[in-house]
Coordinates of C-alpha atoms in Angstrom, one line a residue:
Chain Q
X1 CA 0.0 0.0 0.0
X2 CA 3.0 2.2 0.4
X3 CA 3.9 1.9 -3.2
X4 CA 0.9 3.9 -4.3
X5 CA 0.8 5.5 -7.8
X6 CA 2.3 8.7 -6.4
X7 CA 5.5 6.8 -5.7
X8 CA 5.5 5.3 -9.2
X9 CA 5.0 8.7 -10.7
X10 CA 7.8 10.3 -8.9
X11 CA 10.3 7.7 -9.9
X12 CA 9.7 5.8 -13.1
X13 CA 10.7 2.6 -11.3
X14 CA 8.1 1.4 -8.8
X15 CA 9.8 0.6 -5.5
X16 CA 10.4 -3.1 -5.1
X17 CA 8.5 -4.9 -2.4
X18 CA 11.7 -5.6 -0.4
X19 CA 12.4 -1.9 -0.3
X20 CA 8.9 -1.1 1.0
X21 CA 9.2 -3.8 3.7
X22 CA 12.6 -2.8 4.8
X23 CA 11.4 0.8 5.0
X24 CA 8.4 -0.2 7.1
X25 CA 10.5 -2.2 9.5
X26 CA 13.2 0.5 9.8
X27 CA 10.9 3.4 10.3
X28 CA 8.7 1.5 12.8
X29 CA 11.7 0.6 15.0
X30 CA 13.0 4.2 14.7
X31 CA 9.6 5.6 15.7
X32 CA 9.5 3.3 18.7
X33 CA 13.0 4.5 19.8
X34 CA 12.1 8.2 19.3
X35 CA 8.8 8.0 21.1
X36 CA 9.8 5.8 24.0
X37 CA 11.0 8.7 26.2
X38 CA 8.0 10.8 25.1
X39 CA 5.7 8.0 26.3
X40 CA 7.6 7.7 29.6
X41 CA 7.4 11.4 30.1
X42 CA 3.6 11.6 29.4
X43 CA 2.5 8.4 31.3
X44 CA 4.7 9.0 34.3
X45 CA 3.5 12.6 34.6
X46 CA 0.0 11.2 35.2
X47 CA 1.0 8.6 37.8
X48 CA 0.7 8.8 41.5
X49 CA 4.0 8.9 43.4
X50 CA 4.1 5.2 44.4
X51 CA 4.0 4.2 40.7
X52 CA 7.2 6.0 39.9
X53 CA 9.0 5.1 43.2
X54 CA 8.6 1.4 42.9
X55 CA 9.2 -0.9 40.0
X56 CA 8.5 0.7 36.6
X57 CA 4.9 0.2 35.3
X58 CA 4.0 0.6 31.7
X59 CA 0.5 1.6 32.7
X60 CA -0.4 3.8 35.6
X61 CA -2.3 2.1 38.5
X62 CA -4.5 5.2 38.4
X63 CA -4.5 8.5 36.6
X64 CA -4.0 11.7 38.5
X65 CA -3.3 15.3 37.5
X66 CA -1.8 16.0 40.9
X67 CA 1.8 16.2 39.6
X68 CA 0.7 19.0 37.3
X69 CA -0.6 21.0 40.3
X70 CA 2.3 20.2 42.6
X71 CA 5.1 21.2 40.2
X72 CA 4.3 24.8 40.7
X73 CA 4.7 24.7 44.4
X74 CA 7.6 22.2 44.8
X75 CA 9.9 24.6 43.0
X76 CA 9.1 28.2 41.8
X77 CA 8.5 26.9 38.3
X78 CA 6.5 29.8 37.1
X79 CA 9.3 32.2 37.9
X80 CA 11.8 30.0 36.0
X81 CA 9.4 29.8 33.2
X82 CA 9.1 33.6 32.9
X83 CA 12.8 34.0 33.2
X84 CA 13.3 31.5 30.4
X85 CA 10.7 33.2 28.2
X86 CA 12.3 36.6 28.7
X87 CA 15.9 35.4 28.1
X88 CA 15.1 33.2 25.1
X89 CA 12.7 35.7 23.6
X90 CA 15.0 38.6 23.8
X91 CA 18.0 36.6 22.7
X92 CA 16.0 35.4 19.6
X93 CA 14.8 38.8 18.5
X94 CA 18.3 40.4 18.9
X95 CA 20.1 37.5 17.3
X96 CA 17.8 37.5 14.3
X97 CA 18.1 41.3 13.7
X98 CA 21.8 41.3 14.1
X99 CA 22.2 38.2 11.8
X100 CA 20.0 39.9 9.2
X101 CA 22.3 43.0 9.1
X102 CA 25.5 40.9 9.0
X103 CA 24.2 38.5 6.4
X104 CA 23.0 41.4 4.2
X105 CA 26.5 43.0 4.5
X106 CA 28.3 39.9 3.5
X107 CA 25.9 38.8 0.7
X108 CA 25.6 42.2 -1.0
X109 CA 28.9 44.0 -0.5
X110 CA 32.5 43.4 -1.4
X111 CA 34.8 44.7 1.2
X112 CA 38.2 44.1 2.8
X113 CA 38.1 41.5 5.6
X114 CA 34.9 39.8 4.4
X115 CA 36.5 36.4 4.4
X116 CA 38.2 37.0 7.7
X117 CA 34.8 38.0 9.2
X118 CA 32.9 34.9 8.0
X119 CA 35.7 32.5 9.0
X120 CA 36.1 34.1 12.4
X121 CA 32.4 34.1 13.2
X122 CA 32.0 30.5 12.0
X123 CA 35.0 29.2 13.8
X124 CA 33.6 30.4 17.2
X125 CA 31.2 27.5 16.7
X126 CA 34.0 25.1 17.5
X127 CA 35.1 26.7 20.7
X128 CA 34.3 24.5 23.6
X129 CA 31.9 26.4 25.9
X130 CA 34.0 25.5 28.8
X131 CA 37.0 27.5 27.4
X132 CA 35.3 30.9 27.7
X133 CA 32.9 30.2 30.6
X134 CA 35.3 31.3 33.3
X135 CA 36.8 34.3 31.4
X136 CA 33.3 35.5 30.4
X137 CA 32.3 35.2 34.1
X138 CA 35.3 37.4 35.0
X139 CA 34.6 39.9 32.2
X140 CA 30.9 40.3 33.3
X141 CA 31.9 40.7 36.9
X142 CA 34.5 43.4 35.9
X143 CA 32.1 45.3 33.7
X144 CA 29.6 45.2 36.5
X145 CA 32.2 46.6 39.0
X146 CA 33.4 49.4 36.7
X147 CA 30.3 50.5 34.9
X148 CA 27.5 49.4 37.2
X149 CA 25.8 47.4 34.4
X150 CA 25.0 44.1 36.1
X151 CA 25.8 41.4 33.6
X152 CA 26.7 38.6 35.9
X153 CA 23.7 36.9 37.4
X154 CA 21.3 39.1 35.4
X155 CA 19.1 38.2 32.5
X156 CA 20.9 40.7 30.3
X157 CA 24.2 38.8 30.7
X158 CA 22.5 35.6 29.7
X159 CA 20.7 37.2 26.8
X160 CA 24.0 38.6 25.4
X161 CA 25.7 35.2 25.8
X162 CA 22.9 33.1 24.3
X163 CA 22.4 35.4 21.3
X164 CA 26.1 34.9 20.3
X165 CA 25.6 31.2 20.5
X166 CA 23.0 31.2 17.7
X167 CA 24.6 34.1 15.8
X168 CA 27.2 32.2 13.7
X169 CA 24.9 29.6 12.4
X170 CA 22.1 32.2 11.8
X171 CA 24.5 34.5 9.8
X172 CA 25.7 31.5 7.8
X173 CA 22.3 30.3 7.0
X174 CA 21.0 33.8 6.1
X175 CA 23.9 34.5 3.8
X176 CA 23.0 31.5 1.8
X177 CA 19.4 32.6 1.8
X178 CA 20.0 36.2 0.9
X179 CA 22.2 35.1 -2.0
X180 CA 19.3 33.2 -3.5
X181 CA 17.3 36.4 -3.5
X182 CA 18.0 37.9 -7.0
X183 CA 20.2 41.0 -6.7
X184 CA 18.1 42.7 -9.4
X185 CA 15.3 43.0 -7.0
X186 CA 17.0 45.1 -4.4
X187 CA 18.9 47.1 -7.1
X188 CA 15.5 47.9 -8.6
X189 CA 14.3 49.1 -5.2
X190 CA 17.4 51.3 -4.8
X191 CA 16.8 52.8 -8.2
X192 CA 13.2 53.5 -7.0
X193 CA 14.7 55.5 -4.2
X194 CA 15.1 53.1 -1.3
X195 CA 18.4 53.3 0.6
X196 CA 20.3 50.1 1.1
X197 CA 18.4 49.5 4.4
X198 CA 15.1 50.2 2.7
X199 CA 16.0 47.6 0.1
X200 CA 16.9 45.2 2.8
X201 CA 13.7 45.6 4.7
X202 CA 11.3 46.1 1.8
X203 CA 12.7 43.5 -0.6
X204 CA 15.3 41.1 0.8
X205 CA 13.7 40.4 4.2
X206 CA 10.2 39.7 2.8
X207 CA 11.7 37.4 0.2
X208 CA 13.7 35.5 2.9
X209 CA 10.9 35.0 5.4
X210 CA 11.3 31.2 5.5
X211 CA 15.0 31.5 6.2
X212 CA 14.4 34.1 8.9
X213 CA 11.7 32.0 10.6
X214 CA 14.1 29.0 10.5
X215 CA 16.8 31.1 12.1
X216 CA 14.5 32.4 14.8
X217 CA 13.4 28.9 15.7
X218 CA 17.0 27.8 16.0
X219 CA 17.9 30.7 18.1
X220 CA 15.0 30.2 20.5
X221 CA 15.7 26.5 20.9
X222 CA 19.4 27.2 21.6
X223 CA 18.6 29.7 24.3
X224 CA 15.8 27.7 25.8
X225 CA 17.9 24.5 26.1
X226 CA 21.3 25.8 27.3
X227 CA 22.5 24.4 30.6
X228 CA 26.1 25.2 31.3
X229 CA 26.1 29.0 31.3
X230 CA 22.6 29.0 32.9
X231 CA 24.0 27.0 35.8
X232 CA 26.9 29.3 36.5
X233 CA 25.5 32.7 35.5
X234 CA 22.1 32.9 37.2
X235 CA 21.1 33.5 40.7
X236 CA 17.9 32.8 42.6
X237 CA 15.9 35.5 40.9
X238 CA 17.1 35.0 37.4
X239 CA 17.3 31.2 37.3
X240 CA 16.0 29.6 34.1
X241 CA 14.2 26.3 33.5
X242 CA 17.4 24.6 32.5
X243 CA 18.7 24.8 36.1
X244 CA 15.4 25.1 37.9
X245 CA 14.2 21.7 36.6
X246 CA 16.9 20.0 38.6
X247 CA 15.2 21.3 41.8
X248 CA 12.9 18.2 41.8
X249 CA 15.9 15.9 41.7
X250 CA 18.0 17.3 44.5
X251 CA 15.5 16.6 47.2
X252 CA 16.0 13.5 49.3
X253 CA 13.1 11.9 47.5
X254 CA 12.9 12.4 43.8
X255 CA 9.4 13.2 42.7
X256 CA 9.8 11.6 39.3
X257 CA 6.1 12.1 38.4
X258 CA 6.6 15.8 39.0
X259 CA 9.9 15.9 37.2
X260 CA 8.2 14.3 34.2
X261 CA 5.2 16.7 34.4
X262 CA 7.5 19.7 34.6
X263 CA 9.6 18.4 31.7
X264 CA 6.5 18.1 29.6
X265 CA 5.2 21.5 30.5
X266 CA 8.6 23.2 29.7
X267 CA 8.8 21.3 26.4
X268 CA 5.4 22.1 25.1
X269 CA 6.1 25.7 23.9
X270 CA 9.3 24.8 22.0
X271 CA 8.1 21.5 20.5
X272 CA 4.7 23.0 19.4
X273 CA 6.5 26.0 17.9
X274 CA 9.1 23.8 16.3
X275 CA 6.6 21.4 14.7
X276 CA 4.4 24.3 13.5
X277 CA 7.4 25.9 11.8
X278 CA 9.5 22.9 10.8
X279 CA 8.4 23.4 7.2
X280 CA 10.2 26.7 7.2
X281 CA 13.3 25.2 8.8
X282 CA 13.6 22.5 6.1
X283 CA 13.0 25.1 3.4
X284 CA 15.5 27.5 5.1
X285 CA 18.1 24.8 5.3
X286 CA 17.5 23.7 1.7
X287 CA 17.9 27.2 0.3
X288 CA 20.5 28.4 2.8
X289 CA 22.9 26.2 4.6
X290 CA 22.9 23.3 2.3
X291 CA 24.8 24.4 -0.7
Chain O
X1 CA 15.1 33.4 -15.2
X2 CA 16.6 33.0 -11.8
X3 CA 13.3 33.5 -10.1
X4 CA 11.8 30.4 -11.6
X5 CA 14.7 28.4 -10.3
X6 CA 13.9 29.6 -6.7
X7 CA 10.1 29.3 -6.5
X8 CA 10.0 29.5 -2.7
X9 CA 11.8 32.8 -2.8
X10 CA 10.4 34.3 -6.0
X11 CA 6.8 34.0 -5.0
X12 CA 6.9 36.6 -2.3
X13 CA 9.4 38.9 -3.7
X14 CA 7.9 41.0 -6.5
X15 CA 5.3 43.2 -4.5
X16 CA 8.1 44.9 -2.5
X17 CA 10.2 45.4 -5.6
X18 CA 7.5 47.1 -7.7
X19 CA 5.8 49.2 -5.0
X20 CA 6.7 52.9 -5.4
X21 CA 8.8 54.0 -2.6
X22 CA 9.1 57.7 -1.6
X23 CA 12.5 59.1 -2.2
X24 CA 14.6 59.6 1.0
X25 CA 17.9 61.3 1.2
X26 CA 18.4 61.4 4.9
X27 CA 20.8 59.1 6.8
X28 CA 22.8 58.1 3.7
X29 CA 25.9 56.3 4.5
X30 CA 28.9 56.2 2.2
X31 CA 29.1 52.8 0.6
X32 CA 32.6 52.2 1.9
X33 CA 31.5 52.2 5.5
X34 CA 28.1 50.6 5.2
X35 CA 29.1 46.9 5.1
X36 CA 31.3 47.5 8.2
X37 CA 28.4 49.1 10.0
X38 CA 26.2 46.2 9.1
X39 CA 28.6 43.7 10.6
X40 CA 29.5 45.8 13.6
X41 CA 26.9 44.5 16.1
X42 CA 27.7 40.9 15.3
X43 CA 31.4 41.6 15.5
X44 CA 31.2 43.4 18.8
X45 CA 29.2 40.7 20.4
X46 CA 31.4 37.9 19.1
X47 CA 34.3 39.9 20.5
X48 CA 32.7 40.3 23.9
X49 CA 31.5 36.7 24.3
X50 CA 33.9 34.6 22.3
X51 CA 37.1 36.2 21.2
X52 CA 38.2 38.3 24.2
X53 CA 37.3 35.6 26.7
X54 CA 39.3 33.2 24.6
X55 CA 42.3 35.4 24.7
X56 CA 41.8 35.8 28.5
X57 CA 41.4 32.1 28.8
X58 CA 44.8 31.6 27.1
X59 CA 46.4 34.1 29.4
X60 CA 44.8 32.4 32.4
X61 CA 46.3 29.1 31.4
X62 CA 49.7 30.6 32.1
X63 CA 48.8 31.7 35.6
X64 CA 48.6 30.0 38.9
X65 CA 45.0 30.7 39.4
X66 CA 43.4 29.2 42.5
X67 CA 40.5 30.3 44.6
X68 CA 42.7 32.8 46.4
X69 CA 43.1 34.9 43.2
X70 CA 39.6 34.7 41.8
X71 CA 38.6 38.2 42.9
X72 CA 41.6 39.7 41.3
X73 CA 42.9 37.3 38.8
X74 CA 45.5 39.7 37.4
X75 CA 47.4 39.4 40.6
X76 CA 47.8 35.7 40.3
X77 CA 51.5 34.7 39.9
X78 CA 52.7 33.6 36.5
X79 CA 53.1 29.9 36.2
X80 CA 54.8 29.7 32.7
X81 CA 54.0 26.2 31.3
X82 CA 53.3 24.6 34.7
X83 CA 49.6 24.2 34.0
X84 CA 50.4 22.6 30.7
X85 CA 53.1 20.3 32.0
X86 CA 50.8 19.1 34.8
X87 CA 48.0 18.5 32.2
X88 CA 50.2 16.4 29.9
X89 CA 52.2 14.6 32.5
X90 CA 50.5 11.3 31.8
X91 CA 52.2 9.4 34.6
X92 CA 50.8 11.7 37.3
X93 CA 47.1 11.5 38.3
X94 CA 45.9 14.7 36.7
X95 CA 47.5 14.0 33.3
X96 CA 46.4 10.4 33.5
X97 CA 42.8 11.3 34.2
X98 CA 42.9 13.9 31.3
X99 CA 44.2 11.3 28.9
X100 CA 41.6 8.8 30.0
X101 CA 38.9 11.4 29.5
X102 CA 40.3 12.3 26.1
X103 CA 40.1 8.6 24.9
X104 CA 36.6 8.2 26.3
X105 CA 35.5 11.3 24.5
X106 CA 37.1 10.1 21.2
X107 CA 35.5 6.7 21.4
X108 CA 32.2 8.3 22.3
X109 CA 32.4 10.9 19.5
X110 CA 33.2 8.4 16.8
X111 CA 30.4 6.0 17.8
X112 CA 27.9 8.8 18.3
X113 CA 28.6 10.7 15.1
X114 CA 28.8 7.5 13.1
X115 CA 25.4 6.2 14.4
X116 CA 23.7 9.6 14.1
X117 CA 24.9 10.0 10.5
X118 CA 23.9 6.4 9.6
X119 CA 20.4 6.5 11.2
X120 CA 19.8 10.0 9.9
X121 CA 20.8 9.3 6.3
X122 CA 19.0 6.0 6.2
X123 CA 15.8 7.6 7.4
X124 CA 16.1 10.5 5.0
X125 CA 16.8 8.2 2.0
X126 CA 13.8 5.9 3.0
X127 CA 11.7 9.0 3.2
X128 CA 12.9 10.6 0.0
X129 CA 9.9 9.3 -1.9
X130 CA 6.4 10.2 -0.8
X131 CA 4.3 7.7 1.0
X132 CA 1.3 7.8 3.3
X133 CA 2.1 9.3 6.7
X134 CA 5.5 10.7 5.6
X135 CA 4.8 14.2 6.8
X136 CA 3.6 12.9 10.2
X137 CA 6.7 10.7 10.6
X138 CA 8.9 13.6 9.7
X139 CA 7.4 15.6 12.5
X140 CA 7.7 12.7 14.9
X141 CA 11.4 12.2 14.1
X142 CA 12.2 15.9 14.8
X143 CA 10.8 15.7 18.3
X144 CA 14.1 14.7 20.0
X145 CA 15.8 17.6 18.2
X146 CA 13.0 20.0 19.3
X147 CA 12.8 18.9 23.0
X148 CA 14.9 21.0 25.4
X149 CA 18.0 19.0 26.2
X150 CA 17.4 19.0 30.0
X151 CA 13.8 17.8 29.7
X152 CA 14.7 15.0 27.3
X153 CA 17.9 13.9 29.2
X154 CA 16.2 14.0 32.6
X155 CA 13.6 11.6 31.1
X156 CA 16.3 9.3 30.0
X157 CA 17.9 9.5 33.5
X158 CA 14.6 8.3 34.9
X159 CA 14.5 5.5 32.4
X160 CA 18.0 4.4 33.4
X161 CA 17.3 4.4 37.1
X162 CA 18.2 1.1 38.7
X163 CA 15.2 0.3 40.8
X164 CA 12.3 2.2 39.1
X165 CA 13.5 2.7 35.6
X166 CA 12.1 1.4 32.3
X167 CA 15.3 -0.1 31.0
X168 CA 15.9 -2.5 33.9
X169 CA 12.2 -3.3 34.0
X170 CA 12.4 -4.5 30.4
X171 CA 15.8 -6.1 30.5
X172 CA 15.6 -7.7 33.9
X173 CA 12.0 -8.1 34.9
X174 CA 10.4 -8.8 31.5
X175 CA 13.1 -10.3 29.4
X176 CA 15.2 -11.8 32.1
X177 CA 18.4 -10.9 30.2
X178 CA 20.4 -9.8 33.3
X179 CA 20.7 -11.7 36.6
X180 CA 20.2 -8.6 38.7
X181 CA 19.1 -5.1 37.9
X182 CA 22.2 -3.3 36.5
X183 CA 23.4 0.2 37.3
X184 CA 23.3 2.4 34.2
X185 CA 24.3 5.8 35.5
X186 CA 27.4 4.7 37.4
X187 CA 30.1 2.2 36.4
X188 CA 31.0 0.9 32.9
X189 CA 27.4 0.9 31.7
X190 CA 27.2 4.6 31.9
X191 CA 29.1 4.8 28.6
X192 CA 26.3 2.9 26.9
X193 CA 23.7 5.0 28.5
X194 CA 25.4 8.2 27.4
X195 CA 25.8 6.9 23.9
X196 CA 22.1 5.9 23.6
X197 CA 20.9 9.3 24.8
X198 CA 23.4 11.1 22.6
X199 CA 22.3 9.2 19.5
X200 CA 18.7 9.6 20.3
X201 CA 19.1 13.4 20.6
X202 CA 21.6 13.8 17.7
X203 CA 20.4 11.8 14.8
X204 CA 17.4 14.0 13.9
X205 CA 19.8 16.8 13.1
X206 CA 21.5 14.6 10.6
X207 CA 18.1 13.5 9.2
X208 CA 17.1 17.2 8.8
X209 CA 20.2 18.2 7.0
X210 CA 20.4 15.2 4.7
X211 CA 16.7 15.5 3.9
X212 CA 17.3 19.2 2.9
X213 CA 20.2 18.0 0.8
X214 CA 18.2 15.4 -0.9
X215 CA 15.7 18.0 -2.1
X216 CA 18.4 19.7 -4.0
X217 CA 19.2 16.6 -6.2
X218 CA 17.5 17.0 -9.6
X219 CA 14.8 14.4 -10.2
X220 CA 16.0 14.1 -13.8
X221 CA 19.1 12.3 -12.6
X222 CA 17.1 9.5 -11.1
X223 CA 14.9 9.4 -14.2
X224 CA 17.9 9.2 -16.5
X225 CA 19.5 6.5 -14.3
X226 CA 16.4 4.3 -14.3
X227 CA 16.0 4.6 -18.0
X228 CA 19.5 3.3 -18.2
X229 CA 18.5 0.4 -16.1
X230 CA 20.1 1.4 -12.8
X231 CA 18.4 -0.3 -9.8
X232 CA 17.6 1.4 -6.5
X233 CA 20.9 0.4 -4.8
X234 CA 22.9 1.6 -7.8
X235 CA 21.0 4.9 -7.8
X236 CA 21.8 5.3 -4.1
X237 CA 25.5 4.6 -4.7
X238 CA 25.9 6.6 -7.9
X239 CA 23.6 9.5 -7.5
X240 CA 22.3 10.0 -3.9
X241 CA 25.5 9.5 -1.9
X242 CA 27.8 11.5 -4.3
X243 CA 25.4 14.3 -4.5
X244 CA 25.3 14.5 -0.7
X245 CA 29.0 14.8 -0.4
X246 CA 29.2 18.6 0.2
X247 CA 26.3 18.3 2.6
X248 CA 28.0 15.5 4.5
X249 CA 31.3 17.4 4.6
X250 CA 29.7 20.1 6.7
X251 CA 27.3 17.8 8.6
X252 CA 29.9 15.4 9.9
X253 CA 32.2 18.3 11.0
X254 CA 29.3 20.0 12.8
X255 CA 28.2 16.7 14.5
X256 CA 31.8 16.0 15.5
X257 CA 32.3 19.4 17.1
X258 CA 29.0 19.3 18.9
X259 CA 29.5 15.8 20.2
X260 CA 33.1 16.3 21.2
X261 CA 32.2 19.5 23.2
X262 CA 29.0 18.2 24.5
X263 CA 28.5 19.2 28.1
X264 CA 24.7 19.3 28.6
X265 CA 23.9 15.7 28.0
X266 CA 26.4 14.2 30.6
X267 CA 25.8 17.1 33.0
X268 CA 22.1 16.4 33.2
X269 CA 22.4 12.7 32.9
X270 CA 25.0 12.2 35.6
X271 CA 25.1 15.4 37.6
X272 CA 28.3 17.2 38.4
X273 CA 30.5 14.0 38.8
X274 CA 30.4 11.9 35.7
X275 CA 31.4 8.3 36.1
X276 CA 34.9 7.4 34.8
X277 CA 33.6 5.4 31.9
X278 CA 31.6 8.4 30.6
X279 CA 33.9 11.2 31.7
X280 CA 33.6 13.5 28.6
X281 CA 36.3 16.1 28.3
X282 CA 34.0 19.1 28.9
X283 CA 32.7 17.7 32.1
X284 CA 36.2 16.7 33.1
X285 CA 37.5 20.3 32.6
X286 CA 34.5 21.7 34.3
X287 CA 35.2 19.5 37.3
X288 CA 38.9 20.3 37.2
X289 CA 38.1 24.0 37.3
X290 CA 35.0 24.4 39.5
X291 CA 35.2 21.4 41.8
X292 CA 38.9 21.5 42.6
X293 CA 39.0 25.3 42.1
X294 CA 42.1 25.1 39.9
X295 CA 41.2 27.5 37.1
X296 CA 44.7 27.7 35.7
X297 CA 44.9 24.0 35.0
X298 CA 41.3 24.1 33.7
X299 CA 42.2 26.8 31.3
X300 CA 45.3 25.0 30.1
X301 CA 43.2 21.9 29.4
X302 CA 40.6 24.0 27.5
X303 CA 43.4 25.5 25.4
X304 CA 44.8 22.0 24.6
X305 CA 41.3 21.0 23.7
X306 CA 40.9 23.9 21.4
X307 CA 44.2 23.2 19.7
X308 CA 43.2 19.6 19.2
X309 CA 39.9 20.7 17.6
X310 CA 41.6 23.2 15.4
X311 CA 44.1 20.6 14.1
X312 CA 41.4 18.0 13.5
X313 CA 39.1 20.5 11.8
X314 CA 42.0 21.8 9.6
X315 CA 43.1 18.3 8.6
X316 CA 39.5 17.2 8.0
X317 CA 38.8 20.2 5.7
X318 CA 41.9 19.8 3.7
X319 CA 41.4 16.1 3.2
X320 CA 37.7 16.3 2.3
X321 CA 38.1 19.3 0.1
X322 CA 40.9 17.6 -1.8
X323 CA 38.8 14.5 -2.2
X324 CA 36.0 16.7 -3.5
X325 CA 38.1 18.4 -6.1
X326 CA 39.4 15.1 -7.3
X327 CA 35.9 13.7 -7.6
X328 CA 34.8 16.7 -9.6
X329 CA 37.5 16.2 -12.2

């Protein structure tokens, strides 16, 4: 049934039965592997505590939504949630805007140091985070001491840090994307009286929306999921979900049902957003990064 | 013309191009400076967060930086190459542990990148042709990539619990494969646990990139090949894989760097102290710096790690690019 006429039309050779069967087996196994933790997360989050403390049960002995109520009081989850939203949201917006400018500069102008810029920015991707964690900590503390701008322990410091994490990949992807926008279009706009920035925002950006959405999704996910810097650079008031979620696990008794419920709650915004926008991500990658 | 070759882009472009725009003369910047202004924000931030800290990190690696000097690290005494010689003295405990961690990381990276690439590519090739449920499966497969690392890894940590985890329940209670419930998050098994989680989390990225790469292969190639009588396997070998070469060059490099530097997965899975068998280099350096409060040695290890990554990346790019040029001829 898988080798329907659509398959036959796309490739002149109908897929042989053995191919269809091997595909079915492979994809079924893979789906099981992928969804197993999702099932554990979902089912355990609806179990009473004794179900997750004793031997593992595939099915709950009884369904309860208590964990979803308790997670908010066991640790200040709502506060962490707001912190994560602010940090990831701001990092995403800034990262996208800065990447748009940089990518436009690289894709539309010839200038000295262009290659140096792209190579330098891209190569920061390979730095191990651990290498600049401590120096960055020192820089932030020193900037705070000398200018009064609190970067260490503040959301601002985390926002600046996270936006540079997604910046290299975003710039790289947008360069590819902008280059696929015909130059004639923005040159026409400039002839019509737009400045270079007018051409960027009236012509190039609208034409590159899928790429920009893809970059935004990537930037948000990067900031939402980061653990190392969040664990060193936040304090009680600015703690994000990445660190806060471990609050359930450091108690004497681990409330696994609450851990699972909280994991599910913090995953929903990103997973939902990602699945809604994944079409753009694939389109963005096809046009941009993959050359 | 070009627009027809890029339907996704061309569709939305024309309105903005043709709309009359009022003439503006204010705020004009000379062409010469404009590109630099456009790059300035990105450059400043990269300097602040990556490049300056890296230089400071290198300086720190030559200092005797313990907790006494953390408030005023400039005052820490110079240590010349002491931190380095301690790090690479493989007979002494510190160097020995670092070497061990390095080998563990290498083995882990090779296995993880290999499996991620293999599973991702296989899935993408199987899903190249349309079939019922393809769009749904694609969404499902991207879930591990979309889930926040800590949420996903903490779930795996639960599954790997000795007494109340799913893995032991299946292996021991249901299948009876082990005599007693095994420990997964301490001891030698932790390597396997880490690998499973890493592959689970990493393969969808390979899938995503390869899938995007496959869409750029012209359909005519397959049509021509099948007219010439090439079977599916031959098409895979002669068209699909060679066309993916440039994609794979970048993909494997990115996977390598991410996996080798991975901190989040072991940190959430094991907590601050990773077991010996899964002591990845990032965790090891983190511990050497923050747990033992020896930042000088930690920085020296980070610099060594960076040098290693630079060399591997350089050699890799030279080798794969040469192969590519030869293949083009």
